[in-house]
Amino acid sequence: MLIVMKHGASHEQIAAVVKVIEELGYEARPMGGRNRTAVGIVGNDGTVDPGRFVGMPGVSEAVPVSKPYKQVSREWKDEPTVVELPGGVRIGDGSVVVIAGPCAVESRDQILGIARALRDAGASALRGGAYKPRTSPYSFQGLQEEGLEYLAEAREATGLPIVTEALEPGLVDLVAQYADVLQVGARNMQNYPLLRAVGASRKPVLLKRGMSATISELLLAAEYVLAEGNPNVILCERGVRGFDPASRNVLDLTSIPVVKERSHLPIIADPSHGTGVRSSVTPMALAAVAAGADGLMIEVHPDPPSARSDGVQSLYPDQFVELMGRAEVVARAEGRSLGPVPPVKAQRAAPVHS
Ligand code: PEP
Ligand code: MN
């Protein structure tokens, strides 16, 4: 339930509502919005009696939240959530934010070189897995902490914020020391201990849709993160299992308008995993922009045939340059623009030796 306050309700009136909620044994989440102030009730398993609140000074109405995912729902918060990353990158503000990089960090040279090329092409953030969830235990599992160090170096060199996967709860603190955004992969979308751990970390979370998860299940997974007190969740449509081996997955573009209708959280599209086919990536990226995605996540590798993972779906750098040009045209046709390229941090002055 959501207790909506009257315009201009005083701090004391809001505090009185919070007190009643706490006396009932629930948690109160006061939210000051542009259009209204409301106090959300969490922790209740069943319905709450609206009669406890209606008629209290300053209370406008008590609105039941009908969705099981409440804090992520539009009923709870109508204004779109904007997730802010370092460098002035804002996901959900109407711009199309492009996150790009290789599937996995493979070497220092690979990630530094590609990060510079992506920045020059107009990307807003750098992706790259240091801990890789692989279908086979014999496949490359990632460079692990060494990979995180290279990512941090690439951020230092380019200013691009880093998006990288936290594979298990025990790794969240370590990955959060390096990353600007913690990615939860498709295979982990319903790993509830991991969702709670990234929720407790306070870093922005990129939550990928499970390969056979419904949109409701995706939103309920996001609810775990918000329930821990972390509102900075970016949803990611990365394709669901289909029956046709012509593509690795079926990028469900319908999920973008459906999520936008049901939730205030931003949603981006990953046409690389969503198709698994290099030649399909750019067409589906453009379609996702047209469908209203808040951003794109694109795999790009300096030499895809030699990639240690996902080479067949990775773009060559020049293909990424072309994608960016075309994505900008589609964004502009919709009255939008691509996200900013973050400034490179001012280089520290070299030490002076006398
Ligand atoms: C990835 O982003 O490289 C990845 C493993 O994605 P997903 O979890 O969507 O398969
Ligand atoms: Mn990948």
Short mmCIF file of C-alpha atoms and ligand atoms in Angstrom, two decimals:
data_model
loop_
_atom_site.label_atom_id
_atom_site.label_comp_id
_atom_site.label_asym_id
_atom_site.label_seq_id
_atom_site.Cartn_x
_atom_site.Cartn_y
_atom_site.Cartn_z
CA MET A 1 0.00 0.00 0.00
CA LEU A 2 1.04 3.55 -0.73
CA ILE A 3 -0.03 6.47 1.46
CA VAL A 4 -0.21 9.51 -0.81
CA MET A 5 0.21 12.80 1.05
CA LYS A 6 -1.60 16.03 0.21
CA HIS A 7 0.35 18.68 -1.64
CA GLY A 8 2.32 20.64 0.97
CA ALA A 9 1.94 18.05 3.76
CA SER A 10 4.27 18.91 6.66
CA HIS A 11 7.23 16.87 7.92
CA GLU A 12 5.28 16.20 11.11
CA GLN A 13 2.31 14.82 9.16
CA ILE A 14 4.63 12.52 7.18
CA ALA A 15 6.36 11.42 10.40
CA ALA A 16 2.97 10.58 11.94
CA VAL A 17 2.18 8.28 8.99
CA VAL A 18 5.60 6.62 9.30
CA LYS A 19 4.92 6.05 13.02
CA VAL A 20 1.61 4.28 12.36
CA ILE A 21 3.25 2.04 9.74
CA GLU A 22 6.01 1.11 12.19
CA GLU A 23 3.53 0.47 14.98
CA LEU A 24 1.81 -2.01 12.68
CA GLY A 25 5.15 -3.85 12.42
CA TYR A 26 5.95 -2.82 8.83
CA GLU A 27 8.65 -0.72 7.20
CA ALA A 28 7.92 2.78 5.88
CA ARG A 29 9.55 4.10 2.72
CA PRO A 30 8.89 7.86 2.40
CA MET A 31 9.38 9.08 -1.17
CA GLY A 32 9.47 12.72 -2.21
CA GLY A 33 8.59 12.95 -5.90
CA ARG A 34 8.30 15.87 -8.27
CA ASN A 35 4.51 15.59 -8.30
CA ARG A 36 3.68 14.05 -4.94
CA THR A 37 5.05 12.81 -1.64
CA ALA A 38 4.08 9.31 -0.68
CA VAL A 39 4.97 6.81 2.01
CA GLY A 40 5.22 3.21 0.84
CA ILE A 41 4.59 0.26 3.14
CA VAL A 42 6.86 -2.75 2.79
CA GLY A 43 7.19 -5.92 4.81
CA ASN A 44 3.45 -6.70 4.88
CA ASP A 45 2.50 -10.12 3.62
CA GLY A 46 -1.21 -9.46 3.40
CA THR A 47 -3.40 -6.40 2.91
CA VAL A 48 -3.17 -3.35 5.14
CA ASP A 49 -6.32 -1.62 6.39
CA PRO A 50 -6.52 1.76 4.60
CA GLY A 51 -8.78 2.99 7.42
CA ARG A 52 -5.68 3.41 9.61
CA PHE A 53 -4.47 6.22 7.35
CA VAL A 54 -7.43 7.80 5.59
CA GLY A 55 -8.45 10.88 7.54
CA MET A 56 -5.03 11.43 9.14
CA PRO A 57 -3.90 15.06 8.75
CA GLY A 58 -2.05 15.60 5.46
CA VAL A 59 -3.11 12.24 3.95
CA SER A 60 -4.73 12.43 0.51
CA GLU A 61 -5.40 8.74 -0.13
CA ALA A 62 -4.31 5.17 0.61
CA VAL A 63 -3.64 3.34 -2.66
CA PRO A 64 -3.41 -0.45 -2.69
CA VAL A 65 -0.55 -1.73 -4.90
CA SER A 66 -1.97 -4.55 -6.94
CA LYS A 67 1.29 -5.88 -8.39
CA PRO A 68 3.41 -8.47 -6.55
CA TYR A 69 6.50 -6.44 -7.54
CA LYS A 70 5.56 -3.30 -5.71
CA GLN A 71 8.54 -0.98 -5.39
CA VAL A 72 9.43 -1.42 -9.07
CA SER A 73 5.86 -0.79 -10.21
CA ARG A 74 4.46 2.36 -11.76
CA GLU A 75 1.75 2.35 -9.09
CA TRP A 76 4.46 2.84 -6.47
CA LYS A 77 6.41 5.47 -8.41
CA ASP A 78 5.27 7.04 -11.65
CA GLU A 79 8.35 9.13 -12.43
CA PRO A 80 11.00 7.25 -14.41
CA THR A 81 14.06 6.21 -12.40
CA VAL A 82 17.29 7.67 -13.72
CA VAL A 83 20.40 5.67 -12.81
CA GLU A 84 23.44 7.93 -12.66
CA LEU A 85 26.92 6.67 -13.50
CA PRO A 86 30.17 8.60 -13.12
CA GLY A 87 31.00 10.93 -15.99
CA GLY A 88 27.50 12.39 -16.33
CA VAL A 89 25.99 9.23 -17.84
CA ARG A 90 22.29 8.99 -16.95
CA ILE A 91 20.36 5.86 -17.86
CA GLY A 92 16.62 6.48 -18.05
CA ASP A 93 16.67 10.23 -18.73
CA GLY A 94 15.49 9.85 -22.33
CA SER A 95 18.95 9.51 -23.88
CA VAL A 96 20.16 6.28 -25.51
CA VAL A 97 23.17 5.16 -23.47
CA VAL A 98 25.51 2.77 -25.29
CA ILE A 99 27.57 0.35 -23.19
CA ALA A 100 30.09 -1.58 -25.26
CA GLY A 101 33.05 -3.88 -24.91
CA PRO A 102 34.23 -7.44 -25.30
CA CYS A 103 32.41 -10.38 -23.77
CA ALA A 104 35.43 -11.06 -21.57
CA VAL A 105 38.53 -9.15 -20.52
CA GLU A 106 41.30 -11.20 -22.13
CA SER A 107 44.42 -9.10 -21.64
CA ARG A 108 45.53 -5.62 -20.61
CA ASP A 109 46.25 -4.63 -24.22
CA GLN A 110 42.92 -5.98 -25.46
CA ILE A 111 40.78 -4.04 -22.98
CA LEU A 112 42.80 -0.80 -23.08
CA GLY A 113 42.89 -0.79 -26.88
CA ILE A 114 39.20 -1.53 -27.36
CA ALA A 115 38.19 0.94 -24.62
CA ARG A 116 39.95 3.76 -26.50
CA ALA A 117 38.34 2.76 -29.80
CA LEU A 118 34.87 2.57 -28.21
CA ARG A 119 35.28 5.96 -26.58
CA ASP A 120 36.32 7.47 -29.91
CA ALA A 121 33.22 5.93 -31.48
CA GLY A 122 30.96 7.59 -28.87
CA ALA A 123 30.29 4.87 -26.26
CA SER A 124 29.23 6.02 -22.78
CA ALA A 125 30.41 3.00 -20.74
CA LEU A 126 32.71 -0.02 -21.02
CA ARG A 127 31.63 -3.62 -20.46
CA GLY A 128 33.79 -6.72 -20.07
CA GLY A 129 33.50 -9.83 -17.95
CA ALA A 130 36.24 -10.69 -15.49
CA TYR A 131 34.21 -13.56 -14.01
CA LYS A 132 32.43 -15.41 -16.80
CA PRO A 133 29.39 -17.67 -16.37
CA ARG A 134 30.20 -20.38 -18.94
CA THR A 135 27.96 -23.24 -19.98
CA SER A 136 30.95 -25.61 -19.91
CA PRO A 137 33.27 -25.78 -16.90
CA TYR A 138 36.16 -26.30 -19.36
CA SER A 139 35.60 -22.97 -21.17
CA PHE A 140 37.53 -19.79 -20.33
CA GLN A 141 36.23 -18.58 -16.97
CA GLY A 142 37.69 -15.06 -17.09
CA LEU A 143 40.84 -13.38 -15.76
CA GLN A 144 39.07 -12.75 -12.45
CA GLU A 145 40.68 -10.10 -10.21
CA GLU A 146 43.42 -9.42 -12.77
CA GLY A 147 40.63 -8.62 -15.23
CA LEU A 148 39.06 -6.19 -12.75
CA GLU A 149 42.41 -4.40 -12.45
CA TYR A 150 42.67 -4.01 -16.23
CA LEU A 151 39.11 -2.68 -16.35
CA ALA A 152 39.97 -0.09 -13.71
CA GLU A 153 43.01 0.90 -15.77
CA ALA A 154 40.85 1.25 -18.87
CA ARG A 155 38.46 3.52 -16.94
CA GLU A 156 41.41 5.63 -15.80
CA ALA A 157 42.62 5.96 -19.40
CA THR A 158 39.26 6.68 -21.04
CA GLY A 159 36.87 7.99 -18.37
CA LEU A 160 34.36 5.28 -19.33
CA PRO A 161 32.49 3.82 -16.33
CA ILE A 162 32.83 0.05 -15.98
CA VAL A 163 30.06 -2.57 -16.15
CA THR A 164 31.12 -6.06 -15.11
CA GLU A 165 29.50 -9.20 -13.77
CA ALA A 166 29.36 -10.30 -10.12
CA LEU A 167 28.96 -14.04 -10.44
CA GLU A 168 28.20 -15.01 -6.85
CA PRO A 169 27.36 -13.30 -3.54
CA GLY A 170 30.86 -13.81 -2.16
CA LEU A 171 32.33 -11.78 -5.04
CA VAL A 172 30.07 -8.74 -4.75
CA ASP A 173 32.29 -6.73 -2.40
CA LEU A 174 35.40 -7.36 -4.47
CA VAL A 175 33.74 -6.57 -7.83
CA ALA A 176 32.13 -3.46 -6.30
CA GLN A 177 35.58 -2.13 -5.40
CA TYR A 178 36.36 -1.88 -9.13
CA ALA A 179 33.03 -1.65 -10.96
CA ASP A 180 30.67 1.27 -11.48
CA VAL A 181 27.79 -1.10 -12.32
CA LEU A 182 27.36 -4.67 -11.07
CA GLN A 183 25.98 -6.95 -13.75
CA VAL A 184 23.77 -9.87 -12.74
CA GLY A 185 23.78 -12.32 -15.63
CA ALA A 186 20.84 -14.11 -17.20
CA ARG A 187 21.76 -17.39 -15.52
CA ASN A 188 21.69 -15.65 -12.14
CA MET A 189 18.49 -13.65 -12.50
CA GLN A 190 16.80 -15.78 -9.85
CA ASN A 191 19.84 -16.22 -7.60
CA TYR A 192 18.14 -14.61 -4.62
CA PRO A 193 21.20 -14.48 -2.31
CA LEU A 194 23.08 -12.68 -5.12
CA LEU A 195 20.19 -10.25 -5.69
CA ARG A 196 20.17 -9.43 -1.98
CA ALA A 197 23.95 -8.98 -1.96
CA VAL A 198 23.96 -6.53 -4.91
CA GLY A 199 20.99 -4.79 -3.28
CA ALA A 200 23.02 -4.29 -0.11
CA SER A 201 26.04 -2.97 -2.06
CA ARG A 202 24.40 0.30 -3.18
CA LYS A 203 26.19 0.20 -6.57
CA PRO A 204 23.96 0.45 -9.65
CA VAL A 205 22.87 -3.00 -10.82
CA LEU A 206 22.39 -4.18 -14.41
CA LEU A 207 19.92 -7.06 -14.15
CA LYS A 208 19.68 -9.28 -17.22
CA ARG A 209 16.51 -11.17 -18.02
CA GLY A 210 16.79 -14.91 -17.55
CA MET A 211 16.66 -16.87 -20.79
CA SER A 212 13.31 -18.39 -19.86
CA ALA A 213 12.05 -15.78 -17.42
CA THR A 214 8.75 -13.96 -17.83
CA ILE A 215 8.65 -10.18 -17.55
CA SER A 216 6.90 -10.53 -14.16
CA GLU A 217 9.74 -12.74 -12.94
CA LEU A 218 12.27 -10.16 -14.14
CA LEU A 219 10.45 -7.42 -12.26
CA LEU A 220 10.22 -9.58 -9.12
CA ALA A 221 13.97 -10.22 -9.34
CA ALA A 222 14.48 -6.43 -9.48
CA GLU A 223 12.17 -6.12 -6.46
CA TYR A 224 14.71 -8.13 -4.41
CA VAL A 225 17.34 -5.46 -5.12
CA LEU A 226 15.00 -2.57 -4.28
CA ALA A 227 13.78 -4.38 -1.17
CA GLU A 228 17.36 -4.24 0.12
CA GLY A 229 17.25 -0.46 -0.28
CA ASN A 230 19.07 -0.12 -3.63
CA PRO A 231 16.86 1.75 -6.13
CA ASN A 232 19.50 1.90 -8.90
CA VAL A 233 18.49 -0.99 -11.12
CA ILE A 234 18.81 -1.09 -14.90
CA LEU A 235 16.88 -3.92 -16.54
CA CYS A 236 18.30 -5.63 -19.62
CA GLU A 237 16.44 -7.57 -22.30
CA ARG A 238 18.97 -10.08 -23.65
CA GLY A 239 16.74 -12.51 -25.49
CA VAL A 240 14.82 -15.60 -24.48
CA ARG A 241 15.03 -19.20 -25.66
CA GLY A 242 13.23 -19.87 -28.91
CA PHE A 243 12.80 -23.00 -31.00
CA ASP A 244 14.71 -21.91 -34.09
CA PRO A 245 18.48 -22.47 -34.16
CA ALA A 246 18.80 -19.68 -36.76
CA SER A 247 19.49 -17.39 -33.81
CA ARG A 248 20.94 -18.10 -30.37
CA ASN A 249 18.04 -16.36 -28.60
CA VAL A 250 14.96 -14.37 -29.55
CA LEU A 251 15.36 -10.72 -28.59
CA ASP A 252 11.95 -9.93 -27.11
CA LEU A 253 11.51 -6.29 -28.09
CA THR A 254 7.95 -6.36 -26.79
CA SER A 255 9.42 -6.46 -23.31
CA ILE A 256 10.57 -2.84 -23.70
CA PRO A 257 7.12 -1.22 -23.97
CA VAL A 258 5.67 -3.77 -21.53
CA VAL A 259 8.31 -2.99 -18.88
CA LYS A 260 7.89 0.74 -19.47
CA GLU A 261 4.18 0.44 -18.84
CA ARG A 262 4.57 -1.62 -15.68
CA SER A 263 7.71 -0.16 -14.14
CA HIS A 264 9.60 3.09 -13.62
CA LEU A 265 12.96 1.33 -14.00
CA PRO A 266 15.05 1.91 -17.14
CA ILE A 267 15.46 -0.96 -19.59
CA ILE A 268 18.25 -1.46 -22.11
CA ALA A 269 18.63 -4.06 -24.87
CA ASP A 270 21.50 -6.46 -25.53
CA PRO A 271 21.17 -7.53 -29.16
CA SER A 272 24.54 -9.36 -29.00
CA HIS A 273 23.32 -12.14 -26.69
CA GLY A 274 19.77 -11.47 -27.91
CA THR A 275 20.62 -12.76 -31.38
CA GLY A 276 23.99 -14.48 -31.11
CA VAL A 277 24.57 -13.60 -34.76
CA ARG A 278 26.94 -10.76 -35.69
CA SER A 279 24.99 -9.67 -38.78
CA SER A 280 21.78 -9.40 -36.75
CA VAL A 281 23.23 -7.21 -34.00
CA THR A 282 23.02 -3.80 -35.70
CA PRO A 283 19.49 -4.26 -37.15
CA MET A 284 18.16 -5.35 -33.75
CA ALA A 285 20.04 -2.57 -31.96
CA LEU A 286 18.30 -0.02 -34.20
CA ALA A 287 14.94 -1.72 -33.61
CA ALA A 288 15.51 -1.59 -29.84
CA VAL A 289 16.18 2.16 -30.01
CA ALA A 290 13.00 2.61 -32.03
CA ALA A 291 11.10 0.52 -29.46
CA GLY A 292 12.14 2.94 -26.70
CA ALA A 293 15.11 1.23 -25.03
CA ASP A 294 17.03 3.47 -22.63
CA GLY A 295 20.28 2.08 -23.93
CA LEU A 296 22.15 -0.70 -25.67
CA MET A 297 24.76 -3.19 -24.57
CA ILE A 298 26.93 -4.30 -27.48
CA GLU A 299 29.78 -6.81 -27.60
CA VAL A 300 32.76 -5.53 -29.60
CA HIS A 301 36.12 -7.27 -29.95
CA PRO A 302 39.30 -6.07 -31.68
CA ASP A 303 39.53 -9.44 -33.48
CA PRO A 304 36.31 -11.45 -33.05
CA PRO A 305 37.59 -14.72 -34.60
CA SER A 306 40.21 -14.94 -31.85
CA ALA A 307 37.84 -14.01 -28.99
CA ARG A 308 37.87 -16.43 -26.05
CA SER A 309 34.07 -16.13 -25.71
CA ASP A 310 31.16 -14.95 -27.87
CA GLY A 311 33.29 -14.09 -30.92
CA VAL A 312 30.52 -15.03 -33.36
CA GLN A 313 28.25 -12.32 -32.02
CA SER A 314 30.94 -9.67 -31.41
CA LEU A 315 31.14 -6.71 -33.77
CA TYR A 316 34.40 -5.59 -35.36
CA PRO A 317 35.33 -2.08 -34.20
CA ASP A 318 34.44 -0.54 -37.59
CA GLN A 319 31.01 -2.20 -37.45
CA PHE A 320 30.49 -0.58 -34.06
CA VAL A 321 31.35 2.84 -35.53
CA GLU A 322 28.69 2.23 -38.19
CA LEU A 323 26.15 1.09 -35.56
CA MET A 324 26.69 4.29 -33.57
CA GLY A 325 26.08 6.49 -36.61
CA ARG A 326 22.87 4.68 -37.48
CA ALA A 327 21.65 4.51 -33.86
CA GLU A 328 22.02 8.27 -33.63
CA VAL A 329 19.82 8.72 -36.71
CA VAL A 330 17.10 6.48 -35.24
CA ALA A 331 17.35 8.21 -31.85
CA ARG A 332 17.00 11.65 -33.49
CA ALA A 333 13.98 10.50 -35.46
CA GLU A 334 12.37 9.86 -32.05
CA GLY A 335 13.48 13.21 -30.63
CA ARG A 336 16.22 11.56 -28.55
CA SER A 337 19.99 11.59 -28.61
CA LEU A 338 22.83 9.25 -27.72
CA GLY A 339 24.27 9.40 -24.19
CA PRO A 340 27.35 11.50 -23.46
CA VAL A 341 30.97 10.42 -23.80
CA PRO A 342 32.37 10.94 -20.28
CA PRO A 343 35.37 13.24 -19.97
CA VAL A 344 38.76 11.64 -19.39
CA LYS A 345 39.79 12.41 -15.84
CA ALA A 346 42.39 15.16 -15.64
CA GLN A 347 45.75 13.43 -15.82
CA ARG A 348 47.65 13.63 -12.58
CA ALA A 349 50.69 15.87 -12.92
CA ALA A 350 53.86 13.85 -13.33
CA PRO A 351 56.00 13.93 -10.20
CA VAL A 352 58.72 16.54 -10.43
CA HIS A 353 62.16 15.15 -9.70
CA SER A 354 64.83 17.56 -8.66
C1 PEP B 1 27.48 -11.36 -20.95
O1 PEP B 1 26.99 -10.21 -20.83
O2 PEP B 1 28.60 -11.58 -21.48
C2 PEP B 1 26.66 -12.52 -20.54
C3 PEP B 1 27.22 -13.63 -20.06
O3 PEP B 1 25.35 -12.31 -20.74
P1 PEP B 1 24.06 -13.19 -20.32
O4 PEP B 1 24.12 -13.32 -18.83
O5 PEP B 1 22.93 -12.36 -20.83
O6 PEP B 1 24.18 -14.52 -21.02
MN MN B 2 29.05 -12.59 -23.80
#
